[in-house]
PDB file of C-alpha atoms in Angstrom:
ATOM      1  CA  MET A   1     -87.072  -9.184  -1.202  1.00  0.00           C
ATOM      2  CA  SER A   2     -89.044 -12.150   0.128  1.00  0.00           C
ATOM      3  CA  GLN A   3     -89.576 -13.346  -3.431  1.00  0.00           C
ATOM      4  CA  ASN A   4     -85.790 -13.559  -3.967  1.00  0.00           C
ATOM      5  CA  VAL A   5     -85.428 -15.645  -0.815  1.00  0.00           C
ATOM      6  CA  GLY A   6     -88.107 -18.043  -2.092  1.00  0.00           C
ATOM      7  CA  ASP A   7     -86.434 -18.254  -5.500  1.00  0.00           C
ATOM      8  CA  THR A   8     -83.066 -18.917  -3.884  1.00  0.00           C
ATOM      9  CA  SER A   9     -84.396 -21.701  -1.700  1.00  0.00           C
ATOM     10  CA  LYS A  10     -86.193 -23.238  -4.687  1.00  0.00           C
ATOM     11  CA  LEU A  11     -82.977 -23.085  -6.723  1.00  0.00           C
ATOM     12  CA  ASP A  12     -80.995 -24.579  -3.838  1.00  0.00           C
ATOM     13  CA  LYS A  13     -83.505 -27.432  -3.613  1.00  0.00           C
ATOM     14  CA  ILE A  14     -83.303 -28.112  -7.364  1.00  0.00           C
ATOM     15  CA  LEU A  15     -79.501 -28.054  -7.294  1.00  0.00           C
ATOM     16  CA  ALA A  16     -79.407 -30.371  -4.290  1.00  0.00           C
ATOM     17  CA  GLU A  17     -81.729 -32.828  -6.029  1.00  0.00           C
ATOM     18  CA  GLN A  18     -79.587 -32.725  -9.180  1.00  0.00           C
ATOM     19  CA  ARG A  19     -76.389 -33.300  -7.186  1.00  0.00           C
ATOM     20  CA  GLU A  20     -78.031 -36.223  -5.385  1.00  0.00           C
ATOM     21  CA  TYR A  21     -79.204 -37.736  -8.681  1.00  0.00           C
ATOM     22  CA  ILE A  22     -75.744 -37.406 -10.256  1.00  0.00           C
ATOM     23  CA  ALA A  23     -74.030 -38.843  -7.174  1.00  0.00           C
ATOM     24  CA  LYS A  24     -76.427 -41.783  -7.134  1.00  0.00           C
ATOM     25  CA  ARG A  25     -75.988 -42.442 -10.850  1.00  0.00           C
ATOM     26  CA  GLU A  26     -72.212 -42.106 -10.779  1.00  0.00           C
ATOM     27  CA  GLY A  27     -71.750 -43.842  -7.447  1.00  0.00           C
ATOM     28  CA  GLY A  28     -71.737 -47.254  -8.986  1.00  0.00           C
ATOM     29  CA  TYR A  29     -69.704 -47.011 -12.167  1.00  0.00           C
ATOM     30  CA  ARG A  30     -67.388 -44.199 -11.050  1.00  0.00           C
ATOM     31  CA  GLU A  31     -66.211 -46.092  -7.990  1.00  0.00           C
ATOM     32  CA  LYS A  32     -65.806 -49.295  -9.995  1.00  0.00           C
ATOM     33  CA  SER A  33     -63.846 -47.589 -12.759  1.00  0.00           C
ATOM     34  CA  LEU A  34     -61.532 -45.841 -10.287  1.00  0.00           C
ATOM     35  CA  LYS A  35     -60.762 -49.244  -8.740  1.00  0.00           C
ATOM     36  CA  MET A  36     -60.225 -50.896 -12.151  1.00  0.00           C
ATOM     37  CA  TYR A  37     -58.086 -48.353 -13.963  1.00  0.00           C
ATOM     38  CA  PRO A  38     -55.015 -46.304 -13.020  1.00  0.00           C
ATOM     39  CA  TRP A  39     -55.767 -42.690 -12.179  1.00  0.00           C
ATOM     40  CA  ILE A  40     -54.382 -41.349 -15.459  1.00  0.00           C
ATOM     41  CA  CYS A  41     -56.218 -39.461 -18.208  1.00  0.00           C
ATOM     42  CA  GLY A  42     -56.608 -41.707 -21.225  1.00  0.00           C
ATOM     43  CA  ARG A  43     -55.877 -38.831 -23.624  1.00  0.00           C
ATOM     44  CA  CYS A  44     -53.321 -36.423 -22.156  1.00  0.00           C
ATOM     45  CA  THR A  45     -51.814 -38.948 -19.648  1.00  0.00           C
ATOM     46  CA  ARG A  46     -52.097 -36.496 -16.747  1.00  0.00           C
ATOM     47  CA  GLU A  47     -51.759 -38.355 -13.442  1.00  0.00           C
ATOM     48  CA  PHE A  48     -54.143 -37.856 -10.527  1.00  0.00           C
ATOM     49  CA  THR A  49     -53.968 -38.230  -6.758  1.00  0.00           C
ATOM     50  CA  ARG A  50     -56.638 -38.129  -4.083  1.00  0.00           C
ATOM     51  CA  ALA A  51     -56.169 -34.349  -3.895  1.00  0.00           C
ATOM     52  CA  ASN A  52     -57.276 -33.745  -7.489  1.00  0.00           C
ATOM     53  CA  LEU A  53     -59.263 -36.912  -8.232  1.00  0.00           C
ATOM     54  CA  ARG A  54     -62.465 -34.900  -8.639  1.00  0.00           C
ATOM     55  CA  GLU A  55     -61.015 -33.649 -11.958  1.00  0.00           C
ATOM     56  CA  LEU A  56     -60.900 -37.196 -13.355  1.00  0.00           C
ATOM     57  CA  THR A  57     -64.156 -38.258 -15.025  1.00  0.00           C
ATOM     58  CA  VAL A  58     -65.576 -41.479 -16.392  1.00  0.00           C
ATOM     59  CA  HIS A  59     -66.257 -41.198 -20.106  1.00  0.00           C
ATOM     60  CA  HIS A  60     -68.671 -43.625 -21.777  1.00  0.00           C
ATOM     61  CA  ARG A  61     -67.083 -44.600 -25.084  1.00  0.00           C
ATOM     62  CA  ASP A  62     -70.441 -45.143 -26.795  1.00  0.00           C
ATOM     63  CA  HIS A  63     -71.896 -41.992 -25.147  1.00  0.00           C
ATOM     64  CA  ASP A  64     -74.644 -44.072 -23.485  1.00  0.00           C
ATOM     65  CA  HIS A  65     -74.552 -43.439 -19.728  1.00  0.00           C
ATOM     66  CA  GLY A  66     -76.889 -46.368 -19.186  1.00  0.00           C
ATOM     67  CA  ASN A  67     -74.411 -48.837 -20.723  1.00  0.00           C
ATOM     68  CA  ASN A  68     -72.256 -49.840 -17.751  1.00  0.00           C
ATOM     69  CA  PRO A  69     -70.916 -53.383 -18.233  1.00  0.00           C
ATOM     70  CA  ALA A  70     -69.291 -54.885 -15.162  1.00  0.00           C
ATOM     71  CA  ASP A  71     -65.983 -55.383 -16.996  1.00  0.00           C
ATOM     72  CA  GLY A  72     -65.712 -51.623 -17.642  1.00  0.00           C
ATOM     73  CA  SER A  73     -65.327 -52.061 -21.394  1.00  0.00           C
ATOM     74  CA  ASN A  74     -67.439 -48.949 -22.079  1.00  0.00           C
ATOM     75  CA  TRP A  75     -65.537 -46.702 -19.669  1.00  0.00           C
ATOM     76  CA  GLU A  76     -62.507 -44.528 -20.067  1.00  0.00           C
ATOM     77  CA  LEU A  77     -61.003 -42.220 -17.456  1.00  0.00           C
ATOM     78  CA  LEU A  78     -60.490 -38.707 -18.824  1.00  0.00           C
ATOM     79  CA  CYS A  79     -59.577 -35.412 -17.180  1.00  0.00           C
ATOM     80  CA  VAL A  80     -62.332 -32.795 -17.298  1.00  0.00           C
ATOM     81  CA  TYR A  81     -60.635 -30.982 -20.199  1.00  0.00           C
ATOM     82  CA  CYS A  82     -60.216 -34.052 -22.403  1.00  0.00           C
ATOM     83  CA  HIS A  83     -63.738 -35.190 -21.460  1.00  0.00           C
ATOM     84  CA  ASP A  84     -65.208 -31.864 -22.601  1.00  0.00           C
ATOM     85  CA  ASN A  85     -63.169 -32.060 -25.807  1.00  0.00           C
ATOM     86  CA  GLU A  86     -64.390 -35.601 -26.493  1.00  0.00           C
ATOM     87  CA  HIS A  87     -68.022 -34.584 -26.071  1.00  0.00           C
ATOM     88  CA  SER A  88     -67.491 -31.519 -28.279  1.00  0.00           C
ATOM     89  CA  LYS A  89     -66.115 -33.756 -31.035  1.00  0.00           C
ATOM     90  CA  PHE A  90     -69.116 -36.063 -30.690  1.00  0.00           C
ATOM     91  CA  GLU A  91     -71.572 -33.146 -30.804  1.00  0.00           C
ATOM     92  CA  ASP A  92     -69.857 -31.810 -33.940  1.00  0.00           C
ATOM     93  CA  PHE A  93     -70.063 -35.238 -35.529  1.00  0.00           C
ATOM     94  CA  VAL A  94     -73.779 -35.485 -34.760  1.00  0.00           C
ATOM     95  CA  ARG A  95     -74.469 -31.927 -35.885  1.00  0.00           C
ATOM     96  CA  TYR A  96     -72.339 -31.761 -39.025  1.00  0.00           C
ATOM     97  CA  GLY A  97     -71.779 -35.394 -39.964  1.00  0.00           C
ATOM     98  CA  GLY A  98     -68.388 -36.878 -40.326  1.00  0.00           C
ATOM     99  CA  GLY A  99     -65.996 -38.342 -42.788  1.00  0.00           C
ATOM    100  CA  GLY A 100     -68.417 -38.198 -45.713  1.00  0.00           C
ATOM    101  CA  GLU A 101     -66.534 -35.688 -47.808  1.00  0.00           C
ATOM    102  CA  LYS A 102     -64.060 -36.763 -50.476  1.00  0.00           C
ATOM    103  CA  ARG A 103     -60.358 -36.416 -49.903  1.00  0.00           C
ATOM    104  CA  ARG A 104     -58.903 -33.260 -51.394  1.00  0.00           C
ATOM    105  CA  GLU A 105     -55.624 -33.173 -53.244  1.00  0.00           C
ATOM    106  CA  ALA A 106     -52.832 -31.139 -51.704  1.00  0.00           C
ATOM    107  CA  ALA A 107     -52.262 -27.635 -53.004  1.00  0.00           C
ATOM    108  CA  THR A 108     -49.548 -27.441 -55.663  1.00  0.00           C
ATOM    109  CA  HIS A 109     -49.209 -23.660 -55.951  1.00  0.00           C
ATOM    110  CA  ASN A 110     -45.952 -22.316 -54.577  1.00  0.00           C
ATOM    111  CA  PRO A 111     -46.253 -18.579 -53.825  1.00  0.00           C
ATOM    112  CA  PHE A 112     -42.458 -18.253 -53.529  1.00  0.00           C
ATOM    113  CA  ALA A 113     -41.634 -19.853 -56.871  1.00  0.00           C
ATOM    114  CA  GLY A 114     -39.154 -17.640 -58.681  1.00  0.00           C
ATOM    115  CA  LEU A 115     -38.397 -15.517 -55.602  1.00  0.00           C
ATOM    116  CA  LYS A 116     -34.742 -16.479 -55.524  1.00  0.00           C
ATOM    117  CA  GLU A 117     -34.259 -15.534 -59.175  1.00  0.00           C
ATOM    118  CA  ALA A 118     -36.091 -12.230 -58.699  1.00  0.00           C
ATOM    119  CA  LEU A 119     -33.888 -11.327 -55.740  1.00  0.00           C
ATOM    120  CA  GLU A 120     -30.728 -12.227 -57.666  1.00  0.00           C
ATOM    121  CA  LYS A 121     -31.813  -9.990 -60.560  1.00  0.00           C
ATOM    122  CA  LYS A 122     -32.405  -7.119 -58.134  1.00  0.00           C
ATOM    123  CA  ASN A 123     -28.891  -7.364 -56.673  1.00  0.00           C
TER     124      ASN A 123
END
């Protein structure tokens, strides 16, 4: 039982350090971006208030969290859902590549061709 208490306190310490690191890192650009831009998701246009502002994130357009120009040109405010979706698209692009395949022609087969005539013959 005492081992679980030690593990829990160690985990709590690690989590506290991580939260402190994230708060310190985001403290600068998050506050600046929230002052610069309206509190609206750049993708789904959901509006935010102080009550739900924690769900609005700062997305780095070039995916480099160290690139924080003072004019905010690398930032975009996104809700947590759109932010997750944006990072998923980027991870898929990195993993599978993107846009390299050739354009395919549209399918020309019509599975219902001749259906009308067949139904008329039946009646």
